[in-house]
Amino acid sequence: MDVDVDHYNVLGLPSGEEGAKLTEKEIAKGYKLKALVLHPDKRPDDPNAHENFQKLKLSYEVLKDEKARKLFDDLLRAKREQRARRGQQDAKRRRMVSDLEDRERAAYAEDPGEVERRRVEKIDRELKEQVDKIRAMFANKGVPVVKKETVGAKKNGIEEDEKKILNVRWEKVDSEGYSAERLRELFSKFGEVKDVVIRSGKEKKKRGQALVEMATEEAAVAALGNVYGKLSNPLLVLPYGKKVTASTIPTRESDDLNNFSGINHQAYEDNILGKLQKAAENQKRKA
């Protein structure tokens, strides 16, 4: 039996949710009306008349059987839900690409110097907050300070999804560039990759850009700062929505800790925290 056949349509009846509500009498009536038209005696010149009439009888038998009809209704419902999910995913992908393009236009429309100043201030502020946490931990005899969550605070579903998305850049788009398959291979080492969207446009791009959606936030965090790509064409991996300028694209010469961008900023912060911890241990030994 062909699973793509809609038995309701074969009998000339409405399908989907409306078809599932039809009574046995309505189904039998539909079959009789259709049989009067497709019966081989009524179509002596049609070489397919017998085959078509057999298909009609089969569809009628399927809908007459209570169990078979329920399974068929379940199949139609599952297909409708599958089409709806695909439509939602396509709409979500279009929104992601459109949102990224809007953010990029807004970022490049601003004064680069102002953008860089705000970026450095943000990194400096976050670094100070982290250092304060380390100091508080030592003040409490090594017990880490746990930040309490605000009662009643709710996270928007879209914001939760964005935490799983990574913004990936690279300098060269020629033979040394990256395909969706190659990016999926690199990021899958840190967890399941749900989707990879390579940004494309009518104008010629000097740099490559893509969105990588991980299955979980933990996988996205694990991949952040650990995916480097080729040494000749390194990857810049940032959280989704982080504004960057051309100066943040990594190169083989950008390994010094004074470069506050992408992976190097994390290395700089880890270095500072390591020095603080070592200083605290030395102070304890002296005491």
mmCIF file of N, CA and C in Angstrom, residues 108 119 168-172 206-209 233-238 244-254 259 261-262 264:
data_model
loop_
_atom_site.group_PDB
_atom_site.id
_atom_site.type_symbol
_atom_site.label_atom_id
_atom_site.label_comp_id
_atom_site.label_asym_id
_atom_site.label_seq_id
_atom_site.Cartn_x
_atom_site.Cartn_y
_atom_site.Cartn_z
ATOM 1 N N TYR A 108 28.419 48.830 11.351
ATOM 2 C CA TYR A 108 29.308 49.513 10.426
ATOM 3 C C TYR A 108 28.871 50.961 10.188
ATOM 4 N N ARG A 119 33.521 48.731 23.341
ATOM 5 C CA ARG A 119 33.913 47.332 23.466
ATOM 6 C C ARG A 119 34.973 47.153 24.554
ATOM 7 N N VAL A 168 30.465 33.132 13.606
ATOM 8 C CA VAL A 168 31.792 32.673 13.176
ATOM 9 C C VAL A 168 32.263 33.530 12.001
ATOM 10 N N ARG A 169 33.519 34.027 12.092
ATOM 11 C CA ARG A 169 34.109 34.832 11.020
ATOM 12 C C ARG A 169 35.450 34.231 10.600
ATOM 13 N N TRP A 170 35.819 34.482 9.355
ATOM 14 C CA TRP A 170 37.171 34.145 8.902
ATOM 15 C C TRP A 170 37.575 35.116 7.801
ATOM 16 N N GLU A 171 38.871 35.243 7.592
ATOM 17 C CA GLU A 171 39.390 36.296 6.734
ATOM 18 C C GLU A 171 39.285 35.960 5.249
ATOM 19 N N LYS A 172 39.685 34.748 4.857
ATOM 20 C CA LYS A 172 39.778 34.407 3.443
ATOM 21 C C LYS A 172 38.567 33.581 3.015
ATOM 22 N N LYS A 206 34.768 40.129 1.348
ATOM 23 C CA LYS A 206 36.183 39.904 1.579
ATOM 24 C C LYS A 206 36.405 38.921 2.717
ATOM 25 N N ARG A 207 35.411 38.793 3.608
ATOM 26 C CA ARG A 207 35.534 37.875 4.737
ATOM 27 C C ARG A 207 34.362 36.914 4.749
ATOM 28 N N GLY A 208 34.602 35.722 5.299
ATOM 29 C CA GLY A 208 33.536 34.736 5.416
ATOM 30 C C GLY A 208 32.805 34.907 6.732
ATOM 31 N N GLN A 209 31.553 34.485 6.756
ATOM 32 C CA GLN A 209 30.750 34.637 7.956
ATOM 33 C C GLN A 209 29.671 33.562 7.986
ATOM 34 N N ASN A 233 44.219 30.603 8.085
ATOM 35 C CA ASN A 233 42.944 31.311 7.970
ATOM 36 C C ASN A 233 42.118 31.032 9.223
ATOM 37 N N PRO A 234 42.543 31.567 10.392
ATOM 38 C CA PRO A 234 41.905 31.209 11.670
ATOM 39 C C PRO A 234 40.466 31.700 11.770
ATOM 40 N N LEU A 235 39.717 31.046 12.651
ATOM 41 C CA LEU A 235 38.308 31.392 12.886
ATOM 42 C C LEU A 235 38.187 32.310 14.105
ATOM 43 N N LEU A 236 37.268 33.258 13.999
ATOM 44 C CA LEU A 236 36.878 34.075 15.154
ATOM 45 C C LEU A 236 35.491 33.608 15.568
ATOM 46 N N VAL A 237 35.370 33.086 16.778
ATOM 47 C CA VAL A 237 34.095 32.545 17.264
ATOM 48 C C VAL A 237 33.598 33.411 18.404
ATOM 49 N N LEU A 238 32.419 33.987 18.228
ATOM 50 C CA LEU A 238 31.838 34.883 19.225
ATOM 51 C C LEU A 238 30.397 34.485 19.523
ATOM 52 N N VAL A 244 31.364 43.259 16.398
ATOM 53 C CA VAL A 244 32.806 43.251 16.224
ATOM 54 C C VAL A 244 33.189 44.118 15.046
ATOM 55 N N THR A 245 34.447 44.510 15.002
ATOM 56 C CA THR A 245 34.977 45.268 13.871
ATOM 57 C C THR A 245 36.029 44.426 13.185
ATOM 58 N N ALA A 246 36.564 44.950 12.099
ATOM 59 C CA ALA A 246 37.544 44.182 11.337
ATOM 60 C C ALA A 246 38.774 43.858 12.172
ATOM 61 N N SER A 247 39.070 44.689 13.166
ATOM 62 C CA SER A 247 40.274 44.466 13.962
ATOM 63 C C SER A 247 40.169 43.238 14.844
ATOM 64 N N THR A 248 38.954 42.706 15.027
ATOM 65 C CA THR A 248 38.805 41.540 15.896
ATOM 66 C C THR A 248 39.011 40.234 15.165
ATOM 67 N N ILE A 249 39.202 40.263 13.824
ATOM 68 C CA ILE A 249 39.469 39.029 13.095
ATOM 69 C C ILE A 249 40.867 38.549 13.448
ATOM 70 N N PRO A 250 41.032 37.320 13.994
ATOM 71 C CA PRO A 250 42.354 36.867 14.454
ATOM 72 C C PRO A 250 43.287 36.553 13.295
ATOM 73 N N THR A 251 44.567 36.734 13.533
ATOM 74 C CA THR A 251 45.594 36.339 12.574
ATOM 75 C C THR A 251 46.652 35.560 13.327
ATOM 76 N N ARG A 252 47.615 35.007 12.589
ATOM 77 C CA ARG A 252 48.653 34.227 13.260
ATOM 78 C C ARG A 252 49.542 35.102 14.133
ATOM 79 N N GLU A 253 49.532 36.420 13.902
ATOM 80 C CA GLU A 253 50.368 37.310 14.713
ATOM 81 C C GLU A 253 49.617 37.882 15.900
ATOM 82 N N SER A 254 48.336 37.531 16.120
ATOM 83 C CA SER A 254 47.544 38.176 17.174
ATOM 84 C C SER A 254 47.452 37.307 18.408
ATOM 85 N N ASN A 259 45.725 41.930 23.223
ATOM 86 C CA ASN A 259 44.665 42.063 22.217
ATOM 87 C C ASN A 259 43.349 41.662 22.845
ATOM 88 N N SER A 261 40.265 40.758 22.230
ATOM 89 C CA SER A 261 39.264 40.330 21.251
ATOM 90 C C SER A 261 39.168 38.824 21.250
ATOM 91 N N GLY A 262 37.936 38.308 21.077
ATOM 92 C CA GLY A 262 37.689 36.886 20.893
ATOM 93 C C GLY A 262 38.392 36.021 21.909
ATOM 94 N N ASN A 264 41.602 35.705 22.598
ATOM 95 C CA ASN A 264 42.716 36.329 23.317
ATOM 96 C C ASN A 264 42.246 37.059 24.565
#
